Amino acid sequence: SKSPSPRPNMPVRYFIMKSSNVQNIDISQQKGIWSTTPSNERKLNRAFWESSMVYLIFSVQGSGHFQGFARMASEIGCEKSQDWGCAGFGGVFKVEWIRKESIPFHFAHHLLNPWNDNKKVQ
C-alpha cells in the first residue's frame, strides 16, 4: 500500500535497523524492500500510519558503521520474501533509499537516544 498523505503536524520517526550481514543491505538497496522480525512489525506499521515520515537507519551488526538510510514507503504486509533465506523474518515492505554510504558510528556520537537511557545512537 502507498504511504498515507503527508501529515505535517505529525512527528517524524527514526529507527535503527540492524542487519546480521551486509548482503541483506545490498538486497534492500537493489530491490527497494526490507523485512524485519515479526516483533518489530507492529511498531513499524504503527509509526508508518501515525507519523509524517519514518526513516530507517541501517547498520550491520558488529560493523561499527551505518550503511545508509531509507524512508519507509509502505506498510508491512503478509507477503514474505525468499531473498533473505531466513524463516525468522516477517512480511516485506517497500523502502526508498536516500543515502547509501558507510558512516562510522563516531560521527554520530553526539546523538543520544532519550528513549534508551540517553545512550549513543549506533
CSV table of C-alpha atoms in Angstrom, one decimal:
chain,number,residue,atom,x,y,z
A,1,SER,CA,0.0,0.0,0.0
A,2,LYS,CA,1.0,3.6,-0.6
A,3,SER,CA,2.2,5.9,2.1
A,4,PRO,CA,-0.6,8.0,3.7
A,5,SER,CA,-0.7,11.6,2.5
A,6,PRO,CA,1.8,13.8,4.2
A,7,ARG,CA,0.7,15.0,7.6
A,8,PRO,CA,2.9,17.9,8.5
A,9,ASN,CA,1.6,18.1,12.1
A,10,MET,CA,2.6,14.5,12.8
A,11,PRO,CA,6.0,13.5,14.2
A,12,VAL,CA,8.9,12.1,12.1
A,13,ARG,CA,10.1,8.7,13.5
A,14,TYR,CA,13.5,7.2,13.2
A,15,PHE,CA,14.5,3.5,13.7
A,16,ILE,CA,17.9,1.8,13.7
A,17,MET,CA,17.6,-1.4,11.6
A,18,LYS,CA,20.3,-3.9,12.5
A,19,SER,CA,21.2,-6.5,9.9
A,20,SER,CA,23.2,-9.7,10.5
A,21,ASN,CA,25.1,-9.2,7.3
A,22,VAL,CA,25.9,-6.8,4.5
A,23,GLN,CA,24.2,-9.0,1.9
A,24,ASN,CA,20.8,-8.1,3.3
A,25,ILE,CA,21.6,-4.4,3.0
A,26,ASP,CA,22.7,-4.9,-0.6
A,27,ILE,CA,19.5,-6.8,-1.5
A,28,SER,CA,17.5,-3.9,0.1
A,29,GLN,CA,19.3,-1.3,-1.9
A,30,GLN,CA,18.9,-3.2,-5.1
A,31,LYS,CA,15.2,-4.2,-4.7
A,32,GLY,CA,13.9,-1.4,-2.5
A,33,ILE,CA,12.5,-3.8,0.0
A,34,TRP,CA,13.1,-4.7,3.6
A,35,SER,CA,11.9,-7.3,6.0
A,36,THR,CA,12.2,-7.5,9.8
A,37,THR,CA,11.3,-9.8,12.6
A,38,PRO,CA,7.6,-10.1,13.5
A,39,SER,CA,8.3,-8.5,16.8
A,40,ASN,CA,9.2,-5.2,15.0
A,41,GLU,CA,6.3,-5.2,12.5
A,42,ARG,CA,3.6,-3.8,14.8
A,43,LYS,CA,5.8,-0.9,16.0
A,44,LEU,CA,6.9,0.0,12.4
A,45,ASN,CA,3.4,-0.2,11.0
A,46,ARG,CA,2.1,2.0,13.7
A,47,ALA,CA,4.8,4.5,13.1
A,48,PHE,CA,4.1,4.4,9.4
A,49,TRP,CA,0.4,5.3,9.9
A,50,GLU,CA,0.8,7.7,12.8
A,51,SER,CA,3.9,9.7,11.6
A,52,SER,CA,4.5,12.1,8.7
A,53,MET,CA,7.6,10.2,7.8
A,54,VAL,CA,9.5,7.1,9.0
A,55,TYR,CA,13.3,6.9,8.4
A,56,LEU,CA,15.2,3.7,8.8
A,57,ILE,CA,18.9,3.9,9.5
A,58,PHE,CA,20.7,0.7,8.6
A,59,SER,CA,23.7,-0.9,10.3
A,60,VAL,CA,25.3,-4.3,10.0
A,61,GLN,CA,25.9,-5.8,13.5
A,62,GLY,CA,29.5,-5.6,14.5
A,63,SER,CA,30.5,-3.3,11.6
A,64,GLY,CA,30.9,-0.1,13.7
A,65,HIS,CA,29.2,1.8,10.8
A,66,PHE,CA,25.9,2.9,9.5
A,67,GLN,CA,25.4,1.7,5.9
A,68,GLY,CA,22.9,4.4,4.9
A,69,PHE,CA,19.3,5.3,5.4
A,70,ALA,CA,15.9,5.0,3.7
A,71,ARG,CA,12.3,6.1,4.0
A,72,MET,CA,9.7,3.5,4.8
A,73,ALA,CA,7.5,3.6,1.7
A,74,SER,CA,4.7,1.1,2.5
A,75,GLU,CA,3.2,-0.7,5.5
A,76,ILE,CA,4.4,-4.2,6.2
A,77,GLY,CA,2.3,-6.8,4.5
A,78,CYS,CA,1.8,-10.5,4.9
A,79,GLU,CA,3.9,-11.4,1.8
A,80,LYS,CA,7.2,-12.9,2.7
A,81,SER,CA,10.4,-12.8,0.6
A,82,GLN,CA,12.8,-15.6,0.0
A,83,ASP,CA,15.5,-13.0,-0.7
A,84,TRP,CA,17.0,-13.3,2.7
A,85,GLY,CA,16.5,-17.0,3.1
A,86,CYS,CA,15.6,-16.7,6.8
A,87,ALA,CA,12.4,-18.2,8.3
A,88,GLY,CA,12.6,-15.7,11.2
A,89,PHE,CA,11.6,-12.6,9.0
A,90,GLY,CA,8.1,-11.4,8.7
A,91,GLY,CA,6.4,-9.6,5.8
A,92,VAL,CA,8.1,-7.4,3.2
A,93,PHE,CA,7.7,-3.7,2.8
A,94,LYS,CA,9.0,-1.1,0.4
A,95,VAL,CA,11.8,1.3,1.3
A,96,GLU,CA,13.2,4.2,-0.7
A,97,TRP,CA,16.9,4.6,-0.1
A,98,ILE,CA,18.1,8.1,0.4
A,99,ARG,CA,21.7,7.6,1.1
A,100,LYS,CA,24.0,4.6,0.7
A,101,GLU,CA,27.2,5.2,2.4
A,102,SER,CA,29.3,3.7,5.2
A,103,ILE,CA,29.5,6.2,8.0
A,104,PRO,CA,31.5,5.3,11.2
A,105,PHE,CA,29.5,5.4,14.5
A,106,HIS,CA,31.9,8.0,15.9
A,107,PHE,CA,30.4,10.6,13.5
A,108,ALA,CA,27.1,10.3,15.4
A,109,HIS,CA,28.4,10.0,19.0
A,110,HIS,CA,26.9,13.5,19.8
A,111,LEU,CA,23.4,12.0,19.2
A,112,LEU,CA,21.8,10.5,22.3
A,113,ASN,CA,18.6,8.5,22.4
A,114,PRO,CA,16.3,9.8,25.2
A,115,TRP,CA,14.2,6.6,24.9
A,116,ASN,CA,17.2,4.4,25.6
A,117,ASP,CA,18.8,6.0,28.7
A,118,ASN,CA,20.5,8.7,26.6
A,119,LYS,CA,22.8,6.1,25.1
A,120,LYS,CA,24.7,6.9,21.9
A,121,VAL,CA,22.9,6.2,18.7
A,122,GLN,CA,24.7,3.3,16.9
